[in-house]
mmCIF file of C-alpha atoms and ligand atoms in Angstrom:
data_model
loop_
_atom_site.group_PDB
_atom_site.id
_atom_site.type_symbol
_atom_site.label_atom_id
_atom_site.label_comp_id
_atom_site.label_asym_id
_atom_site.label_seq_id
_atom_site.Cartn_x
_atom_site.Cartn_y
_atom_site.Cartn_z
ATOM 1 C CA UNK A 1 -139.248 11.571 177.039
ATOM 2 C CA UNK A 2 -140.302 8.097 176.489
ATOM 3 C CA UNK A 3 -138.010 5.500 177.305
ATOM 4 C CA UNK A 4 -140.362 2.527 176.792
ATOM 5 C CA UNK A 5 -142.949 1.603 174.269
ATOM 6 C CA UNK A 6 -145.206 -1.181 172.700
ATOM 7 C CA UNK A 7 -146.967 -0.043 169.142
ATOM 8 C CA UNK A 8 -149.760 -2.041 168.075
ATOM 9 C CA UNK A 9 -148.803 -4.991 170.190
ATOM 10 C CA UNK A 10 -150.529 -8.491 169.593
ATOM 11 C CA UNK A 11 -149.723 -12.326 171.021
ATOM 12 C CA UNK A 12 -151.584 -15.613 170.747
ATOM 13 C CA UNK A 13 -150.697 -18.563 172.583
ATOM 14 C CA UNK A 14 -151.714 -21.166 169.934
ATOM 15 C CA UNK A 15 -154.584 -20.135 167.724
ATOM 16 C CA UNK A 16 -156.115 -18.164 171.269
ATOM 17 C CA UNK A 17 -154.975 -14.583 170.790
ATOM 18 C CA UNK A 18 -154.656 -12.697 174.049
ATOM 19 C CA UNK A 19 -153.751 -9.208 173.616
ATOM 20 C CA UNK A 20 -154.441 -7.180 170.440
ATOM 21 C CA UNK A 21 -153.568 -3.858 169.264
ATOM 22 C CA UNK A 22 -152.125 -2.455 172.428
ATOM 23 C CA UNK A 23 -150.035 0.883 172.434
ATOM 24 C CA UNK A 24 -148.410 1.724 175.549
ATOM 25 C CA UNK A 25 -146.295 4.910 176.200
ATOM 26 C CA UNK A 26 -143.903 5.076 179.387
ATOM 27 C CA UNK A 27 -141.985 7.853 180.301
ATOM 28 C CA UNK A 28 -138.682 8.321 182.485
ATOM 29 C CA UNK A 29 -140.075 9.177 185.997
ATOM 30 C CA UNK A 30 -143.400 7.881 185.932
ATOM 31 C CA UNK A 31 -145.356 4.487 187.414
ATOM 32 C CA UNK A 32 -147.242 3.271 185.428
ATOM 33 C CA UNK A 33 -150.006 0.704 186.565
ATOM 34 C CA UNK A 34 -151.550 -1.842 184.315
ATOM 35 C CA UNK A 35 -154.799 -3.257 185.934
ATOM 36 C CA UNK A 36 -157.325 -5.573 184.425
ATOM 37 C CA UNK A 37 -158.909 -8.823 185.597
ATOM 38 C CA UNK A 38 -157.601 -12.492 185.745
ATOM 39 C CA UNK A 39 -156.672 -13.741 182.729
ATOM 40 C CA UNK A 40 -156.948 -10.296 181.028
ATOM 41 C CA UNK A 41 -153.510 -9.922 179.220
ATOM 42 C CA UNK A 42 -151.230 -8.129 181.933
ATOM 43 C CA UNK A 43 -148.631 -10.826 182.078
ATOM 44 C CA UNK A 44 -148.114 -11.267 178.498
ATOM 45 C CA UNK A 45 -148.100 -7.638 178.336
ATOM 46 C CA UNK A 46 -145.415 -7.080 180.397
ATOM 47 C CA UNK A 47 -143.694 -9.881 179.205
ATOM 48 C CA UNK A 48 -143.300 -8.473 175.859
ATOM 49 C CA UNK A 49 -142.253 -5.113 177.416
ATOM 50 C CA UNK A 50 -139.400 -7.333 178.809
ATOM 51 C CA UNK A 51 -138.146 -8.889 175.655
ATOM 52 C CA UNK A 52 -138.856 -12.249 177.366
ATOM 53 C CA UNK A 53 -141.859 -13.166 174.860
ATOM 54 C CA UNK A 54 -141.740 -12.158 171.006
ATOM 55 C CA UNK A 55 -144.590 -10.017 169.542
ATOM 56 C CA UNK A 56 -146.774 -12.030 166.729
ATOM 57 C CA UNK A 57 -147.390 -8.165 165.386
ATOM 58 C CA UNK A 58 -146.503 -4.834 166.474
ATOM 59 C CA UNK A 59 -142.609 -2.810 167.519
ATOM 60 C CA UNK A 60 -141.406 -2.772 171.276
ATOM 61 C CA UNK A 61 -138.945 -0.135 171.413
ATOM 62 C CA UNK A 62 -135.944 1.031 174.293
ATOM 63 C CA UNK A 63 -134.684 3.769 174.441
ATOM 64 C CA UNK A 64 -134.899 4.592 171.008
ATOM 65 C CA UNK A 65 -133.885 0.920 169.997
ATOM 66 C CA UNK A 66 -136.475 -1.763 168.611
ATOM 67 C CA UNK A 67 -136.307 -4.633 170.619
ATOM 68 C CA UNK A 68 -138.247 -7.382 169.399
ATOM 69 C CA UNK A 69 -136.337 -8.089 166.494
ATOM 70 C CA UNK A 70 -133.341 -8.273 168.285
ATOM 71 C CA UNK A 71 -132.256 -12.406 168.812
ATOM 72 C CA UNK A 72 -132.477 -14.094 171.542
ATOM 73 C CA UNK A 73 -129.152 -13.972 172.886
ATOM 74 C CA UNK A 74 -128.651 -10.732 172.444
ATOM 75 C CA UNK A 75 -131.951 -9.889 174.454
ATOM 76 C CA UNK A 76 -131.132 -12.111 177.414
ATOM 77 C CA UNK A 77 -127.468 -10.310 177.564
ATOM 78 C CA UNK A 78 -128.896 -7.310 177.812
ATOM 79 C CA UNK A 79 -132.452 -8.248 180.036
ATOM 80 C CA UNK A 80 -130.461 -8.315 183.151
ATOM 81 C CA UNK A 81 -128.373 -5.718 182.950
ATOM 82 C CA UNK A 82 -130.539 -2.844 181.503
ATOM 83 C CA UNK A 83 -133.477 -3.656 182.976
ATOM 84 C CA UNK A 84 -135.598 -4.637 186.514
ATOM 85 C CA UNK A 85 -138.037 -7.035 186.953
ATOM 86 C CA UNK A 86 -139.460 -8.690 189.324
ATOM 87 C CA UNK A 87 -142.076 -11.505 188.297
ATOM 88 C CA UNK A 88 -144.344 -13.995 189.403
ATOM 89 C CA UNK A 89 -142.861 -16.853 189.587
ATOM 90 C CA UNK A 90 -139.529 -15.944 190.637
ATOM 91 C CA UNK A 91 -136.558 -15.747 188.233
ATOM 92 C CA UNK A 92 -134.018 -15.776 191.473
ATOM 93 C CA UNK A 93 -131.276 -18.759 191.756
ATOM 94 C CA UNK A 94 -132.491 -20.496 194.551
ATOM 95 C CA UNK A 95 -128.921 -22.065 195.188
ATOM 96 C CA UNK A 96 -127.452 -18.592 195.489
ATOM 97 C CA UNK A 97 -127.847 -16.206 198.640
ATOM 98 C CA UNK A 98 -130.195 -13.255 199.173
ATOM 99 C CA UNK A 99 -127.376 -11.287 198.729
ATOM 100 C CA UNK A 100 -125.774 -13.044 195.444
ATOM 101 C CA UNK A 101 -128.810 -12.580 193.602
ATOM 102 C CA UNK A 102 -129.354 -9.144 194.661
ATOM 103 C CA UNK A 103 -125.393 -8.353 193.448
ATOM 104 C CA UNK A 104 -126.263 -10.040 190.365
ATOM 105 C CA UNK A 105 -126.822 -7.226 187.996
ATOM 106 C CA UNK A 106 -124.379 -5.088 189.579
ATOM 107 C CA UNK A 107 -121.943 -7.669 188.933
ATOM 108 C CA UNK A 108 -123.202 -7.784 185.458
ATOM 109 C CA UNK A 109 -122.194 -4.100 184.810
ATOM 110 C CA UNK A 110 -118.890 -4.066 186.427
ATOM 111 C CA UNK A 111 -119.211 -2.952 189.868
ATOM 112 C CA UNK A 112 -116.630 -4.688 191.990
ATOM 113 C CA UNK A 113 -117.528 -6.791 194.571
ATOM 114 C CA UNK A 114 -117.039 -4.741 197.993
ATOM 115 C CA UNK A 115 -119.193 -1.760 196.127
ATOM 116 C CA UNK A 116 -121.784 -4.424 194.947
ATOM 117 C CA UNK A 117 -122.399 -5.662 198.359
ATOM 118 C CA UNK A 118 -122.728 -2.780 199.998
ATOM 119 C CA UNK A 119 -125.324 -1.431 197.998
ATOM 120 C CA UNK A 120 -127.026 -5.143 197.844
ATOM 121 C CA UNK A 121 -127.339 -4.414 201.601
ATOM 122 C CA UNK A 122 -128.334 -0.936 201.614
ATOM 123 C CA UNK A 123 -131.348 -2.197 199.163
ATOM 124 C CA UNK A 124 -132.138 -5.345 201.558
ATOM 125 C CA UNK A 125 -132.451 -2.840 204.283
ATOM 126 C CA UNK A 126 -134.997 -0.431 203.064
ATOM 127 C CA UNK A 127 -137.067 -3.496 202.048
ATOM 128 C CA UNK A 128 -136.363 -5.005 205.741
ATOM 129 C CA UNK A 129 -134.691 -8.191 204.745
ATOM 130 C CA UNK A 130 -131.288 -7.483 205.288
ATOM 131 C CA UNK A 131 -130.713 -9.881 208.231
ATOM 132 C CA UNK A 132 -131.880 -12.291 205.822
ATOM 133 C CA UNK A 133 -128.925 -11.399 203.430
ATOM 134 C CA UNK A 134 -126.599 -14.482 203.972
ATOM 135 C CA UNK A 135 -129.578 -17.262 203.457
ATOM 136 C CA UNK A 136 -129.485 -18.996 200.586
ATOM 137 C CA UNK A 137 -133.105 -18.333 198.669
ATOM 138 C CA UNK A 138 -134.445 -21.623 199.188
ATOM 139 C CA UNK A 139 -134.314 -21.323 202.708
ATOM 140 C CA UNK A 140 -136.314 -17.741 203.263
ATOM 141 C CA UNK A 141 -140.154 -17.333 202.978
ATOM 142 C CA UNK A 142 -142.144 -16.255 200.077
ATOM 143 C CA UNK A 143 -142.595 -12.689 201.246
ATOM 144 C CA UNK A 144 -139.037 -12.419 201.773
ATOM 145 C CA UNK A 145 -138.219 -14.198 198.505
ATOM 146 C CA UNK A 146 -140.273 -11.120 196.872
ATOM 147 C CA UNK A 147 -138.184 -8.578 198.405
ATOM 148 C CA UNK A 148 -135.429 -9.893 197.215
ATOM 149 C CA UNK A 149 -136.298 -10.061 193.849
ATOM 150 C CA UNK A 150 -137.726 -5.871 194.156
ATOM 151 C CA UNK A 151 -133.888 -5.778 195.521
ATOM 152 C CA UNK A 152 -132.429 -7.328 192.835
ATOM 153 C CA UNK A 153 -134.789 -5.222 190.280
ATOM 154 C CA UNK A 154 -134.168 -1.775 191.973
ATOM 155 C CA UNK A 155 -130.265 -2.416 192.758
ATOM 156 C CA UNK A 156 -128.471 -1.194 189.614
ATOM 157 C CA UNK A 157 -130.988 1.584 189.139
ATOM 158 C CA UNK A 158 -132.042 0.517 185.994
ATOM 159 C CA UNK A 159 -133.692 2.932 183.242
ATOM 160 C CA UNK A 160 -137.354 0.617 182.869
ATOM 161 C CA UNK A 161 -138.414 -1.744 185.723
ATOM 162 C CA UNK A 162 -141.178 -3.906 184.989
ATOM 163 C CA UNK A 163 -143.181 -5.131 187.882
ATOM 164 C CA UNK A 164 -145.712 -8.362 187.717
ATOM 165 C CA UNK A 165 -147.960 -7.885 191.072
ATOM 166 C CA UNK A 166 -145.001 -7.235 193.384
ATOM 167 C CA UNK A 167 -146.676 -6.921 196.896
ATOM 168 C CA UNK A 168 -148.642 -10.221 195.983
ATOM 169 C CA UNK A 169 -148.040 -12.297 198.838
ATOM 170 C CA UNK A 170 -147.072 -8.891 201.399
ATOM 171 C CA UNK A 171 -149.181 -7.426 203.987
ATOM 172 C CA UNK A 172 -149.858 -3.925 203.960
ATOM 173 C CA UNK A 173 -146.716 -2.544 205.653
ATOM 174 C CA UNK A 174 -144.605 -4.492 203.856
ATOM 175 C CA UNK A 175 -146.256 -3.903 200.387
ATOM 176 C CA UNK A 176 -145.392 -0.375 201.489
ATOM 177 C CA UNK A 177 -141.935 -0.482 201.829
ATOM 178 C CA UNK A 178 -141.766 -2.054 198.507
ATOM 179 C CA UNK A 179 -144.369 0.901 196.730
ATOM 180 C CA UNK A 180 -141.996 3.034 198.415
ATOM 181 C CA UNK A 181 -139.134 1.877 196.656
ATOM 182 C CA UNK A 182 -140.594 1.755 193.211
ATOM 183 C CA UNK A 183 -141.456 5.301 193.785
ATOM 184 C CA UNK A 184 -138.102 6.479 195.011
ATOM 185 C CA UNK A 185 -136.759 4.627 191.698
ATOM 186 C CA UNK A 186 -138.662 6.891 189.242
ATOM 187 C CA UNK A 187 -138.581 10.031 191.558
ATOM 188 C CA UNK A 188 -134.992 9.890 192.264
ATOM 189 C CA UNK A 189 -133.338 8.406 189.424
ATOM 190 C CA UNK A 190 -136.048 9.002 186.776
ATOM 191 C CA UNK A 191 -136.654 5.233 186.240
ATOM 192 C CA UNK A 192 -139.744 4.484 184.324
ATOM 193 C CA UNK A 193 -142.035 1.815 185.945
ATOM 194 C CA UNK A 194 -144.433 -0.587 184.553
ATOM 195 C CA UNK A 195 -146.902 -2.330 187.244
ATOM 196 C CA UNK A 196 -149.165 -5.010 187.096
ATOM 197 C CA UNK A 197 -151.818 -4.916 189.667
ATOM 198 C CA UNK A 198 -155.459 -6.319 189.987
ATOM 199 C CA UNK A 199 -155.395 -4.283 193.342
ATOM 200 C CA UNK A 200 -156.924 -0.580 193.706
ATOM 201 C CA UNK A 201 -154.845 -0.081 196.571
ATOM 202 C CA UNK A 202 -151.311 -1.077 194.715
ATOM 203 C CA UNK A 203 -152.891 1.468 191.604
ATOM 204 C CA UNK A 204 -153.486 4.224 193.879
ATOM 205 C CA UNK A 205 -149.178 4.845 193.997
ATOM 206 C CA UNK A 206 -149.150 4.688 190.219
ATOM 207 C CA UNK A 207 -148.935 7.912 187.863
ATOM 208 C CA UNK A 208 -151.037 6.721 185.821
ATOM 209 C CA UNK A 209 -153.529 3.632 184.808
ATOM 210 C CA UNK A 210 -153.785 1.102 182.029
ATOM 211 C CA UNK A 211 -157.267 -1.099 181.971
ATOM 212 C CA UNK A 212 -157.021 -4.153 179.763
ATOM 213 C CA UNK A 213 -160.027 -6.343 179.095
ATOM 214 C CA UNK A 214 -159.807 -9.500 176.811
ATOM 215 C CA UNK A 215 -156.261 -8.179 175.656
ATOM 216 C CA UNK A 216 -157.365 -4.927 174.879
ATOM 217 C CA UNK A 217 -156.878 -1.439 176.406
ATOM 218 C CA UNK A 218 -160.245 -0.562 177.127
ATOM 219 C CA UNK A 219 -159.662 2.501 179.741
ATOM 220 C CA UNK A 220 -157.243 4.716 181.641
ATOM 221 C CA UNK A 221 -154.487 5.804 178.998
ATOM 222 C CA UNK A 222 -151.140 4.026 177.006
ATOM 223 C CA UNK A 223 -149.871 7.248 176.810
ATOM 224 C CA UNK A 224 -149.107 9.951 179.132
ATOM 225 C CA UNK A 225 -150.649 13.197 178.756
ATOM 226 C CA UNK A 226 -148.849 16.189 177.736
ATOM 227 C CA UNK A 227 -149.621 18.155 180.510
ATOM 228 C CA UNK A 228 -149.328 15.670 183.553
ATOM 229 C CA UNK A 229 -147.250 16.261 186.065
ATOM 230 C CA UNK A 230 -145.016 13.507 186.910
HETATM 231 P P1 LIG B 301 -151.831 -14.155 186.573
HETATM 232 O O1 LIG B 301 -153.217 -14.092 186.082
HETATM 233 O O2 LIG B 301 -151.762 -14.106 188.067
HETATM 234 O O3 LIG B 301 -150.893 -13.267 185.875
HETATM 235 P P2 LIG B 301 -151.781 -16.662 185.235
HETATM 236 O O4 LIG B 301 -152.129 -17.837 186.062
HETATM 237 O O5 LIG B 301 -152.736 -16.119 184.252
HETATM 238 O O6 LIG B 301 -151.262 -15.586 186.265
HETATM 239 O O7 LIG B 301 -150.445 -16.940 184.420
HETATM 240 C C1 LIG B 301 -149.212 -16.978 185.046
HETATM 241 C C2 LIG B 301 -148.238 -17.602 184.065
HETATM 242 O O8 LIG B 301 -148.584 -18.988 183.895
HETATM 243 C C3 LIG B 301 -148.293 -16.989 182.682
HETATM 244 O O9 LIG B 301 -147.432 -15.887 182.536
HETATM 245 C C4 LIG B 301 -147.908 -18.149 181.819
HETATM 246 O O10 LIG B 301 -146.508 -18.253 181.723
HETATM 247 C C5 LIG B 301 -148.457 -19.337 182.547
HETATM 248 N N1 LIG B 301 -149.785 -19.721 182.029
HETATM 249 C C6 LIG B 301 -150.968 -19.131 182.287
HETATM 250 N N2 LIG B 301 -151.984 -19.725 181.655
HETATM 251 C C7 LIG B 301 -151.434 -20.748 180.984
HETATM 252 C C8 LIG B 301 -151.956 -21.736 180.124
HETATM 253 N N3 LIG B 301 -153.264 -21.804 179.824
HETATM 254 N N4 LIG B 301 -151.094 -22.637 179.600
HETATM 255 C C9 LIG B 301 -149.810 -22.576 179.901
HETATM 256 N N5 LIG B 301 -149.234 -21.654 180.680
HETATM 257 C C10 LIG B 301 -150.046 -20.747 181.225
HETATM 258 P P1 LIG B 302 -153.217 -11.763 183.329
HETATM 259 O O1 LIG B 302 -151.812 -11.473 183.713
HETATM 260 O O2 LIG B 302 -154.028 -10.538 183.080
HETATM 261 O O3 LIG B 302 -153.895 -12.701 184.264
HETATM 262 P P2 LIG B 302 -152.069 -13.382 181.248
HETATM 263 O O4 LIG B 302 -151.295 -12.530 180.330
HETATM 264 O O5 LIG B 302 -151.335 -14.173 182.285
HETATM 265 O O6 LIG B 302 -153.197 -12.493 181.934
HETATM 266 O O7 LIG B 302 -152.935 -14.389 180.435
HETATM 267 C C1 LIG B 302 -153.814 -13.987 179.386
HETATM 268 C C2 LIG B 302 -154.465 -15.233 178.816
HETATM 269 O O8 LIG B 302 -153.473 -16.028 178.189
HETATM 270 C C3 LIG B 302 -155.093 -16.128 179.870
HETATM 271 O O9 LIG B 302 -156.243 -16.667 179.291
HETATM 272 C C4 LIG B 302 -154.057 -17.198 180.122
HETATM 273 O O10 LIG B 302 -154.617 -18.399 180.555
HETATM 274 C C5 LIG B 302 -153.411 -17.325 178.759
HETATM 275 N N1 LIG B 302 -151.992 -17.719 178.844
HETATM 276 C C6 LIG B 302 -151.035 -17.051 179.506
HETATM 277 N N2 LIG B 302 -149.844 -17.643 179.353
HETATM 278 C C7 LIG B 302 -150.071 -18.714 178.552
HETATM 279 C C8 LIG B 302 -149.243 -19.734 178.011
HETATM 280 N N3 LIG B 302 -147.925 -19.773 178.253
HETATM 281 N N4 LIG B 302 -149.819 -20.645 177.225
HETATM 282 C C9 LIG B 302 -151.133 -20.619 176.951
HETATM 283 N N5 LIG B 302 -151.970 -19.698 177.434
HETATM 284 C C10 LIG B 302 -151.456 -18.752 178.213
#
């Protein structure tokens, strides 16, 4: 079943149109990677997917629910709570702790504080940052800024998570930890996952590819065959 798709999507930034025609199919349970080079349309992409940027043509649909025509408020109500992201330049409160931000969207849908906290922690410690919990954001590093913000994503199991190069400033065993996460998300609890990646090795954990070139799909496939195994 898919639980997240763009039909015929197309977005300019002024007159300079930067992704065109693009259909992309994601089903619960599967990763799906969108590669491409610099400057090739990922962002925007996946910014649409999220209901942060508005379509200039073309549907974006949620679980059976068109999206891009809902308004603004009632997209950034629901962003948060329905949804995982993690992006590039980081949408955490830097005032708040680790911790607060991570509770966030659990707080969002109602899960009391105690509950909230404990699973905050539980996702800060399979991403090894949970000693960081109690530091406000401004004061950890980058890397551990990132983790938090795949914490905060994965934390209330959300039905789509959408990922903007998520390992981008990890090494390679801590990249891991956070692949490994994404994967338990749609293994485990079916969640379908959209990552942008310019980096083979980040692909490789994906279910399947999505090449974009000058803000087309120009390879791999937007939609998932009918025969793949998840
Ligand atoms: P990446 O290629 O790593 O995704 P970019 O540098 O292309 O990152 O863009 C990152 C973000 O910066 C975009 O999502 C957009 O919000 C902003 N941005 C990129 N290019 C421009 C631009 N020419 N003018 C204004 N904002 C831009
Ligand atoms: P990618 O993520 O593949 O690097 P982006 O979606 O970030 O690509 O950007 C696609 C193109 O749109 C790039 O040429 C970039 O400079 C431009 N761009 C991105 N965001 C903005 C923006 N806010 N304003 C103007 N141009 C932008």
């Amino acid at each position: 079943d898919v639980v997240l798709e763009g039909r015929g999507l197309a977005h300019s930034y002024g007159s300079t149109r930067v992704l065109d025609a693009v259909d992309v199919e994601v089903r619960a349970g599967e990763i799906v990677a969108v590669m491409g080079p610099s400057g090739s349309g990922k962002s925007t992409l996946l910014h649409l997917l999220a209901g942060l940027l508005r379509p200039d043509a073309g549907e974006v649909w949620l679980a059976g629910e068109r999206l891009d025509t809902l308004g603004e408020r009632r997209r950034s109500e629901r962003r948060l709570a329905e949804r995982g992201f993690v992006f590039q330049f980081g949408d955490l409160a830097p005032e708040l702790t680790v911790e607060e931000n991570v509770e966030l969207p659990l707080r969002l849908t109602g899960v009391r504080p105690p509950t909230a906290r404990a699973r905050a922690h539980e996702m800060l410690d399979r991403l090894g940052i949970v000693e960081h919990a109690s530091k406000r954001l401004s004061e950890v590093s980058g890397g551990q800024a990132q983790r938090a913000a795949v914490a905060r994503a994965l934390v209330h199991t959300p039905p789509v998570i959408l990922a903007d190069e998520p390992t981008g400033s990890l090494d390679t065993t801590t990249g891991e930890l956070v692949l490994e996460a994404f994967v338990a998300a749609a293994r485990e609890q079916g969640s379908a996952v959209v990552l942008v990646t310019h980096e083979l090795r980040v692909a490789s954990w994906a279910s399947r590819d999505v090449l974009l070139r000058d803000g087309r799909i120009v390879g791999g496939s937007g939609r998932p065959a009918l025969d793949e195994p998840l």
